[in-house]
Amino acid sequence: MRVLVTGGAGFIGSNFIRHLLATEPACHIVNLDKLTYAGNLENLADIERDPRYRFIKGSICDALLVNELLRDGFDALINFAAESHVDRSIQDARTFAETNVLGTQTILEACRRHQVPRMMQVSTDEVYGSLGPSGHFVEDSPLRPNSPYAASKAAADLLILAYFRTYGSPVIITRSSNNYGPYQFPEKVIPLFITNALAGESLPLYGDGLYVRDWLHVQDHCEALALVLKDGVAGEVYNIGGNCERANIDVARLILSTLGKPDTLIRHVKDRLGHDRRYALGTAKIEQALGWKPRISFETGLQETVRWYEGHAPWWTRIKEGQYREYYRETYGDLSQVSRQPSVM
Ligand code: NAD
Ligand code: DAU
């Protein structure tokens, strides 16, 4: 199976590539990634010499490049590429519209032209909007995104479903809840809190800290994505949730107790604008259709994640101190030389 992975140098994409190479001996993967601030080739250092893997630097918005790649013939494209951080979308939504909406449309059109048999979009529970204290979202709940990030992901989902209805494009959407695990960029709450606590810095908790997220270990997410890639049905949407709701303040306390640090490191700060109160996903569809269930409990997964960050201080300090562009130049050469020609590494 030949798979074009887009956005594979980020958190979930890099975990997915590693998972697919480990579980599908016959797969060949090309990873197209623009290497924004969030894309990091160090995330894939252990597999970069695998003969079944190839990296190409470039954007999903570059129609010429995407078409040129797809001419080679792929069995599937799975799109992780996105601007993914809600707070950044509140500061400036432009790149969110460009990559998340226009980039997705560029991929859709190229897949249509080259008749790629399967296109999968890695979407999010945030497209459904915010929940009150009870209930959960199912696949046909209305889309009511609140942040510019969520709106851009919802727009992409609608385009994808429109391509299915209009052209019969063989597309599938997965919508996942909040992921955590190794290689997550330390702007997201769990790695931010872990790395701050390790450095003896405070944990900035937004508002009253009672906002609820449904946590899913990235390995469980990757297993679900691999199943959908193999056996998912075109035109369908699959929720992938952890069935694991936690208030942010409890997550902060668990991180601190795992590290033997005091709760006094928690600092209540100004709230996020338009902050969604609670997310929760119903996952009966993927459980019944594909036999998937999350396997990793939050307590075990969080403890392992804390240990991973403890053991990978150079990885996150390079990011937090803004040094990794320099590291890149030394390790991989000048990556600013991006041309329309795919630069194969
Ligand atoms: P991330 O920010 O860690 O990684 C995004 C990757 O996309 C980076 O490698 C970046 O360089 C790349 N990229 C950005 N713009 C690009 C472009 N124009 N062309 C090519 N590559 C580009 O994100 P993540 O947390 O790994 O999320 C991956 C996907 O999963 C996103 O689509 C996100 O919306 C979705 N998602 C994430 C979560 C979560 O909890 N992290 C949950 C549900 C869904
Ligand atoms: O639900 C899936 C989504 O989860 C994905 O689509 C997004 O790509 C991903 O970034 C994530 O979005 P959230 O906004 O839920 O994640 P974040 O880690 O930014 O925040 C989680 C919660 O923690 C949220 O309620 C805000 C709060 N928070 C966040 C940060 C960064 C804090 O209290 N303090 C912080 O410093």
Short mmCIF file of C-alpha atoms and ligand atoms in Angstrom, two decimals:
data_model
loop_
_atom_site.label_atom_id
_atom_site.label_comp_id
_atom_site.label_asym_id
_atom_site.label_seq_id
_atom_site.Cartn_x
_atom_site.Cartn_y
_atom_site.Cartn_z
CA MET A 1 0.00 0.00 0.00
CA ARG A 2 1.37 3.42 -1.00
CA VAL A 3 0.20 6.21 1.31
CA LEU A 4 0.74 9.95 0.97
CA VAL A 5 0.72 11.40 4.48
CA THR A 6 0.39 15.18 4.65
CA GLY A 7 1.48 17.00 7.80
CA GLY A 8 3.38 13.94 9.01
CA ALA A 9 6.13 15.88 10.82
CA GLY A 10 3.74 17.13 13.52
CA PHE A 11 2.54 15.40 16.67
CA ILE A 12 -0.16 12.97 15.50
CA GLY A 13 1.19 12.53 11.96
CA SER A 14 4.63 11.44 13.15
CA ASN A 15 3.11 8.97 15.63
CA PHE A 16 0.90 7.64 12.81
CA ILE A 17 3.78 7.15 10.37
CA ARG A 18 5.74 5.24 13.03
CA HIS A 19 2.65 3.11 13.79
CA LEU A 20 1.95 2.28 10.13
CA LEU A 21 5.58 1.33 9.40
CA ALA A 22 5.57 -0.91 12.48
CA THR A 23 2.30 -2.68 11.71
CA GLU A 24 2.14 -2.79 7.88
CA PRO A 25 5.37 -4.31 6.52
CA ALA A 26 4.27 -3.77 2.90
CA CYS A 27 3.42 -0.08 3.21
CA HIS A 28 5.33 2.74 1.53
CA ILE A 29 4.88 6.24 2.90
CA VAL A 30 5.64 9.64 1.44
CA ASN A 31 5.38 12.45 3.99
CA LEU A 32 4.64 15.92 2.60
CA ASP A 33 5.06 18.60 5.25
CA LYS A 34 5.67 22.33 5.09
CA LEU A 35 7.65 22.27 8.36
CA THR A 36 5.88 25.19 10.00
CA TYR A 37 6.87 26.03 13.58
CA ALA A 38 4.99 22.83 14.59
CA GLY A 39 6.60 20.46 12.08
CA ASN A 40 9.73 18.80 13.40
CA LEU A 41 11.83 16.19 11.59
CA GLU A 42 13.31 15.14 14.92
CA ASN A 43 9.93 13.52 15.57
CA LEU A 44 10.80 10.98 12.86
CA ALA A 45 14.55 10.65 13.39
CA ASP A 46 14.26 6.95 14.30
CA ILE A 47 12.59 5.96 11.02
CA GLU A 48 14.02 8.49 8.55
CA ARG A 49 16.35 5.87 7.00
CA ASP A 50 13.63 3.24 6.59
CA PRO A 51 13.59 2.47 2.82
CA ARG A 52 9.78 2.49 2.91
CA TYR A 53 9.73 6.16 3.98
CA ARG A 54 10.44 9.39 2.11
CA PHE A 55 10.12 13.01 3.23
CA ILE A 56 9.22 15.90 0.95
CA LYS A 57 9.14 19.48 2.11
CA GLY A 58 6.21 21.45 0.72
CA SER A 59 2.73 22.81 1.31
CA ILE A 60 -0.66 21.21 0.73
CA CYS A 61 -1.66 24.60 -0.73
CA ASP A 62 0.82 24.09 -3.60
CA ALA A 63 -1.43 22.52 -6.25
CA LEU A 64 1.44 21.90 -8.70
CA LEU A 65 3.46 20.01 -6.12
CA VAL A 66 0.52 17.97 -4.80
CA ASN A 67 -0.51 17.00 -8.36
CA GLU A 68 3.05 16.09 -9.27
CA LEU A 69 3.29 13.80 -6.25
CA LEU A 70 -0.06 12.13 -6.86
CA ARG A 71 0.91 11.36 -10.47
CA ASP A 72 3.19 8.68 -8.99
CA GLY A 73 0.10 6.70 -7.94
CA PHE A 74 -1.03 6.32 -4.34
CA ASP A 75 -3.59 4.00 -2.74
CA ALA A 76 -4.50 6.59 -0.12
CA LEU A 77 -3.86 10.10 1.14
CA ILE A 78 -4.30 10.92 4.82
CA ASN A 79 -4.30 14.58 5.76
CA PHE A 80 -2.90 15.69 9.13
CA ALA A 81 -1.60 19.02 7.80
CA ALA A 82 -3.18 21.95 9.61
CA GLU A 83 -2.65 24.93 11.77
CA SER A 84 -3.80 23.24 14.96
CA HIS A 85 -3.60 25.62 17.93
CA VAL A 86 -6.78 27.42 19.04
CA ASP A 87 -4.96 30.30 20.79
CA ARG A 88 -2.94 31.09 17.65
CA SER A 89 -6.16 31.14 15.59
CA ILE A 90 -7.58 33.73 17.99
CA GLN A 91 -4.51 35.92 17.44
CA ASP A 92 -4.47 35.57 13.63
CA ALA A 93 -6.82 33.34 11.64
CA ARG A 94 -5.35 33.84 8.18
CA THR A 95 -3.04 30.82 7.93
CA PHE A 96 -5.86 28.72 9.41
CA ALA A 97 -8.09 29.64 6.48
CA GLU A 98 -5.25 29.09 4.02
CA THR A 99 -3.98 25.70 5.16
CA ASN A 100 -7.03 24.19 6.79
CA VAL A 101 -9.57 25.24 4.16
CA LEU A 102 -7.74 26.03 0.92
CA GLY A 103 -5.08 23.37 1.54
CA THR A 104 -7.75 20.72 2.07
CA GLN A 105 -9.57 21.80 -1.09
CA THR A 106 -6.28 21.60 -3.01
CA ILE A 107 -5.79 18.02 -1.85
CA LEU A 108 -9.39 17.09 -2.63
CA GLU A 109 -9.13 18.41 -6.16
CA ALA A 110 -5.79 16.69 -6.79
CA CYS A 111 -7.12 13.38 -5.43
CA ARG A 112 -10.12 13.71 -7.72
CA ARG A 113 -7.97 14.41 -10.75
CA HIS A 114 -5.64 11.47 -10.05
CA GLN A 115 -8.43 9.17 -8.86
CA VAL A 116 -6.81 8.36 -5.54
CA PRO A 117 -8.95 5.50 -4.14
CA ARG A 118 -9.08 6.88 -0.57
CA MET A 119 -8.70 10.34 0.99
CA MET A 120 -8.91 10.62 4.77
CA GLN A 121 -9.24 13.86 6.69
CA VAL A 122 -8.10 13.98 10.32
CA SER A 123 -10.66 16.33 11.82
CA THR A 124 -11.66 17.29 15.33
CA ASP A 125 -14.49 17.22 17.86
CA GLU A 126 -14.21 21.04 18.00
CA VAL A 127 -16.30 21.28 14.82
CA TYR A 128 -19.37 20.38 16.92
CA GLY A 129 -18.90 23.33 19.28
CA SER A 130 -19.35 23.33 23.04
CA LEU A 131 -21.46 21.10 25.32
CA GLY A 132 -23.25 21.80 28.61
CA PRO A 133 -22.65 19.56 31.63
CA SER A 134 -24.26 16.47 30.05
CA GLY A 135 -24.63 14.71 26.69
CA HIS A 136 -22.17 13.99 23.91
CA PHE A 137 -21.70 14.62 20.20
CA VAL A 138 -22.47 11.96 17.59
CA GLU A 139 -21.43 12.00 13.95
CA ASP A 140 -24.56 13.78 12.71
CA SER A 141 -24.69 16.40 15.47
CA PRO A 142 -24.85 19.89 13.93
CA LEU A 143 -21.57 21.68 13.27
CA ARG A 144 -21.36 24.76 15.51
CA PRO A 145 -17.66 25.68 15.64
CA ASN A 146 -16.68 28.58 17.89
CA SER A 147 -12.98 29.38 17.44
CA PRO A 148 -11.47 30.40 14.08
CA TYR A 149 -9.50 27.11 14.22
CA ALA A 150 -12.67 25.06 14.69
CA ALA A 151 -14.48 27.03 11.97
CA SER A 152 -11.66 26.32 9.50
CA LYS A 153 -11.78 22.59 10.29
CA ALA A 154 -15.58 22.58 9.94
CA ALA A 155 -15.30 24.36 6.59
CA ALA A 156 -12.89 21.66 5.42
CA ASP A 157 -15.27 18.91 6.62
CA LEU A 158 -18.12 20.48 4.64
CA LEU A 159 -15.99 20.71 1.50
CA ILE A 160 -15.06 17.05 1.86
CA LEU A 161 -18.67 15.96 2.23
CA ALA A 162 -19.59 18.16 -0.75
CA TYR A 163 -16.92 16.39 -2.86
CA PHE A 164 -18.45 13.05 -1.85
CA ARG A 165 -21.97 14.11 -2.79
CA THR A 166 -21.03 16.03 -5.94
CA TYR A 167 -18.26 13.91 -7.47
CA GLY A 168 -18.49 10.66 -5.51
CA SER A 169 -14.96 11.27 -4.20
CA PRO A 170 -13.95 8.37 -1.90
CA VAL A 171 -13.41 10.50 1.19
CA ILE A 172 -13.65 9.71 4.91
CA ILE A 173 -13.61 12.10 7.87
CA THR A 174 -12.45 11.17 11.36
CA ARG A 175 -13.16 13.51 14.28
CA SER A 176 -11.03 12.97 17.31
CA SER A 177 -11.05 14.34 20.83
CA ASN A 178 -7.99 15.91 22.53
CA ASN A 179 -4.83 13.84 22.01
CA TYR A 180 -1.83 13.60 24.31
CA GLY A 181 1.39 11.59 24.23
CA PRO A 182 4.98 11.76 22.96
CA TYR A 183 6.12 14.47 20.51
CA GLN A 184 3.26 16.89 21.22
CA PHE A 185 4.34 20.49 20.71
CA PRO A 186 4.68 22.18 24.12
CA GLU A 187 2.12 24.90 23.41
CA LYS A 188 -0.75 22.42 24.00
CA VAL A 189 -1.89 22.16 27.59
CA ILE A 190 -0.50 18.76 28.68
CA PRO A 191 3.06 19.13 27.32
CA LEU A 192 3.07 22.81 28.33
CA PHE A 193 2.15 21.96 31.92
CA ILE A 194 4.58 19.02 32.10
CA THR A 195 7.54 20.98 30.73
CA ASN A 196 6.76 24.05 32.86
CA ALA A 197 6.53 21.88 35.96
CA LEU A 198 9.82 20.16 35.09
CA ALA A 199 11.44 23.59 34.78
CA GLY A 200 9.90 24.73 38.10
CA GLU A 201 7.70 27.26 36.29
CA SER A 202 4.02 27.92 36.97
CA LEU A 203 1.15 26.27 35.09
CA PRO A 204 -1.10 28.93 33.47
CA LEU A 205 -4.66 27.66 33.97
CA TYR A 206 -7.27 29.55 31.96
CA GLY A 207 -10.30 30.97 33.82
CA ASP A 208 -11.77 28.80 36.57
CA GLY A 209 -9.98 25.67 35.27
CA LEU A 210 -13.27 23.76 35.11
CA TYR A 211 -13.27 23.41 31.31
CA VAL A 212 -13.57 19.76 30.33
CA ARG A 213 -11.76 17.87 27.57
CA ASP A 214 -12.12 14.21 26.51
CA TRP A 215 -8.57 12.82 26.49
CA LEU A 216 -7.30 10.22 24.03
CA HIS A 217 -3.78 8.79 23.91
CA VAL A 218 -2.22 9.38 20.49
CA GLN A 219 -1.42 5.65 20.14
CA ASP A 220 -5.13 4.79 20.50
CA HIS A 221 -5.91 7.48 17.91
CA CYS A 222 -3.33 6.05 15.47
CA GLU A 223 -4.77 2.55 15.84
CA ALA A 224 -8.24 3.89 15.05
CA LEU A 225 -6.93 5.81 12.00
CA ALA A 226 -5.20 2.69 10.65
CA LEU A 227 -8.45 0.73 11.00
CA VAL A 228 -10.46 3.43 9.23
CA LEU A 229 -7.83 3.59 6.48
CA LYS A 230 -8.27 -0.15 5.90
CA ASP A 231 -11.98 -0.73 6.49
CA GLY A 232 -13.74 2.65 6.71
CA VAL A 233 -16.60 3.39 4.32
CA ALA A 234 -16.39 6.27 1.83
CA GLY A 235 -18.61 9.26 2.62
CA GLU A 236 -18.73 8.39 6.33
CA VAL A 237 -17.66 10.32 9.43
CA TYR A 238 -16.17 8.46 12.43
CA ASN A 239 -15.81 9.97 15.91
CA ILE A 240 -12.68 8.82 17.74
CA GLY A 241 -12.90 9.71 21.43
CA GLY A 242 -11.22 8.65 24.64
CA ASN A 243 -14.38 8.37 26.79
CA CYS A 244 -12.24 10.10 29.35
CA GLU A 245 -13.48 13.50 30.48
CA ARG A 246 -11.28 15.50 32.82
CA ALA A 247 -11.44 19.11 34.04
CA ASN A 248 -8.27 21.07 33.28
CA ILE A 249 -7.59 21.69 36.96
CA ASP A 250 -7.60 17.95 37.64
CA VAL A 251 -5.18 17.38 34.74
CA ALA A 252 -2.87 20.04 36.18
CA ARG A 253 -3.02 18.45 39.66
CA LEU A 254 -2.33 14.96 38.28
CA ILE A 255 0.72 16.21 36.38
CA LEU A 256 2.05 17.94 39.49
CA SER A 257 1.47 14.94 41.76
CA THR A 258 3.14 12.61 39.21
CA LEU A 259 6.19 14.88 39.32
CA GLY A 260 6.07 15.33 43.10
CA LYS A 261 5.51 19.09 42.68
CA PRO A 262 3.15 21.29 44.75
CA ASP A 263 -0.28 22.50 43.56
CA THR A 264 0.92 26.03 44.34
CA LEU A 265 2.55 25.96 40.86
CA ILE A 266 -0.96 26.37 39.39
CA ARG A 267 -1.60 30.00 38.42
CA HIS A 268 -5.08 31.09 37.33
CA VAL A 269 -4.74 33.40 34.31
CA LYS A 270 -7.07 35.31 32.00
CA ASP A 271 -9.49 33.07 30.13
CA ARG A 272 -9.30 32.17 26.42
CA LEU A 273 -11.77 34.17 24.30
CA GLY A 274 -14.85 32.16 23.33
CA HIS A 275 -13.54 29.22 25.39
CA ASP A 276 -15.56 26.01 24.75
CA ARG A 277 -16.77 24.67 28.11
CA ARG A 278 -16.88 20.97 27.45
CA TYR A 279 -16.29 18.39 24.71
CA ALA A 280 -17.41 14.74 24.79
CA LEU A 281 -17.69 12.28 21.92
CA GLY A 282 -20.02 9.33 21.37
CA THR A 283 -17.96 6.55 19.79
CA ALA A 284 -20.55 3.78 19.29
CA LYS A 285 -20.21 4.00 15.50
CA ILE A 286 -16.49 3.17 15.24
CA GLU A 287 -16.80 0.62 18.05
CA GLN A 288 -19.61 -1.24 16.30
CA ALA A 289 -18.41 -0.82 12.69
CA LEU A 290 -14.69 -1.43 13.17
CA GLY A 291 -14.32 -2.96 16.64
CA TRP A 292 -12.14 -0.11 17.94
CA LYS A 293 -11.93 0.98 21.57
CA PRO A 294 -9.30 3.07 23.33
CA ARG A 295 -6.96 0.81 25.32
CA ILE A 296 -4.77 3.23 27.30
CA SER A 297 -6.19 4.62 30.55
CA PHE A 298 -5.60 8.32 31.19
CA GLU A 299 -3.70 7.65 34.42
CA THR A 300 -1.27 5.21 32.74
CA GLY A 301 -0.99 7.26 29.56
CA LEU A 302 -0.34 10.49 31.42
CA GLN A 303 2.28 8.89 33.63
CA GLU A 304 4.09 7.49 30.56
CA THR A 305 3.82 10.87 28.86
CA VAL A 306 5.32 12.67 31.86
CA ARG A 307 8.21 10.15 31.82
CA TRP A 308 8.67 10.68 28.07
CA TYR A 309 9.06 14.44 28.50
CA GLU A 310 11.41 13.88 31.45
CA GLY A 311 13.55 11.66 29.19
CA HIS A 312 13.45 13.99 26.15
CA ALA A 313 14.49 17.33 27.65
CA PRO A 314 16.74 18.25 24.67
CA TRP A 315 13.75 17.81 22.30
CA TRP A 316 11.48 20.25 24.15
CA THR A 317 14.09 22.68 25.43
CA ARG A 318 15.28 23.19 21.84
CA ILE A 319 11.69 24.05 20.93
CA LYS A 320 11.00 26.22 23.96
CA GLU A 321 14.24 28.12 23.56
CA GLY A 322 13.59 28.56 19.85
CA GLN A 323 16.76 26.74 18.91
CA TYR A 324 15.52 24.08 16.61
CA ARG A 325 15.81 26.02 13.37
CA GLU A 326 19.55 26.15 14.04
CA TYR A 327 19.65 22.44 14.92
CA TYR A 328 17.86 21.75 11.64
CA ARG A 329 20.36 23.64 9.53
CA GLU A 330 23.17 21.67 11.15
CA THR A 331 21.42 18.30 10.84
CA TYR A 332 19.51 18.54 7.57
CA GLY A 333 21.07 21.44 5.68
CA ASP A 334 19.27 24.57 4.58
CA LEU A 335 15.58 23.76 4.57
CA SER A 336 14.59 27.24 3.52
CA GLN A 337 15.45 26.30 -0.09
CA VAL A 338 11.97 25.13 -0.96
CA SER A 339 11.21 25.05 -4.63
CA ARG A 340 8.38 23.71 -6.72
CA GLN A 341 10.58 20.65 -7.28
CA PRO A 342 9.86 18.16 -4.52
CA SER A 343 12.96 18.21 -2.30
CA VAL A 344 13.37 14.55 -1.37
CA MET A 345 15.34 13.90 1.78
P1 NAD B 1 0.57 19.74 14.74
O1 NAD B 1 0.39 21.20 14.78
O2 NAD B 1 1.44 19.07 15.74
O3 NAD B 1 1.13 19.31 13.29
C1 NAD B 1 0.65 19.87 12.10
C2 NAD B 1 1.64 19.51 10.99
O4 NAD B 1 1.13 20.05 9.77
C3 NAD B 1 3.04 20.11 11.19
O5 NAD B 1 4.01 19.14 10.91
C4 NAD B 1 3.09 21.25 10.17
O6 NAD B 1 4.39 21.52 9.69
C5 NAD B 1 2.20 20.68 9.08
N1 NAD B 1 1.64 21.73 8.21
C6 NAD B 1 1.03 22.88 8.58
N2 NAD B 1 0.66 23.58 7.49
C7 NAD B 1 1.01 22.83 6.40
C8 NAD B 1 0.86 23.00 5.00
N3 NAD B 1 0.29 24.09 4.48
N4 NAD B 1 1.31 22.02 4.19
C9 NAD B 1 1.90 20.91 4.70
N5 NAD B 1 2.09 20.71 6.01
C10 NAD B 1 1.63 21.65 6.86
O7 NAD B 1 -0.90 19.13 14.78
P2 NAD B 1 -1.42 17.76 15.41
O8 NAD B 1 -1.80 18.01 16.82
O9 NAD B 1 -0.50 16.67 15.06
O10 NAD B 1 -2.79 17.61 14.59
C11 NAD B 1 -2.81 16.92 13.35
C12 NAD B 1 -4.21 16.99 12.78
O11 NAD B 1 -5.12 16.40 13.70
C13 NAD B 1 -4.71 18.42 12.54
O12 NAD B 1 -5.43 18.43 11.35
C14 NAD B 1 -5.62 18.70 13.73
O13 NAD B 1 -6.64 19.59 13.35
C15 NAD B 1 -6.17 17.32 14.00
N6 NAD B 1 -6.55 17.05 15.40
C16 NAD B 1 -5.66 17.26 16.42
C17 NAD B 1 -6.03 16.93 17.72
C18 NAD B 1 -5.09 17.13 18.89
O14 NAD B 1 -5.50 16.95 20.04
N7 NAD B 1 -3.82 17.47 18.68
C19 NAD B 1 -7.30 16.40 17.98
C20 NAD B 1 -8.18 16.22 16.90
C21 NAD B 1 -7.78 16.54 15.62
O1 DAU B 2 -10.50 18.72 20.84
C1 DAU B 2 -9.54 18.50 19.86
C2 DAU B 2 -8.63 19.70 19.78
O2 DAU B 2 -7.80 19.65 20.95
C3 DAU B 2 -7.76 19.73 18.53
O3 DAU B 2 -8.60 19.87 17.41
C4 DAU B 2 -6.76 20.88 18.58
O4 DAU B 2 -5.90 20.83 17.46
C5 DAU B 2 -5.96 20.76 19.85
O5 DAU B 2 -5.07 21.86 19.97
C6 DAU B 2 -6.86 20.68 21.07
O6 DAU B 2 -7.54 21.95 21.29
P1 DAU B 2 -7.79 22.54 22.77
O7 DAU B 2 -7.99 23.99 22.67
O8 DAU B 2 -8.80 21.72 23.49
O9 DAU B 2 -6.33 22.18 23.38
P2 DAU B 2 -5.32 23.04 24.30
O10 DAU B 2 -4.24 22.09 24.70
O11 DAU B 2 -4.93 24.31 23.67
O12 DAU B 2 -6.22 23.37 25.57
C7 DAU B 2 -6.84 22.34 26.32
C8 DAU B 2 -7.60 22.99 27.47
O13 DAU B 2 -6.64 23.59 28.37
C9 DAU B 2 -8.52 24.11 27.04
O14 DAU B 2 -9.68 24.12 27.85
C10 DAU B 2 -7.71 25.38 27.31
C11 DAU B 2 -6.88 25.00 28.51
N1 DAU B 2 -5.56 25.64 28.61
C12 DAU B 2 -4.74 25.62 27.51
C13 DAU B 2 -3.50 26.20 27.53
C14 DAU B 2 -2.60 26.19 26.31
C15 DAU B 2 -5.16 26.24 29.81
O15 DAU B 2 -5.86 26.26 30.80
N2 DAU B 2 -3.91 26.83 29.81
C16 DAU B 2 -3.07 26.84 28.72
O16 DAU B 2 -1.95 27.41 28.82
#
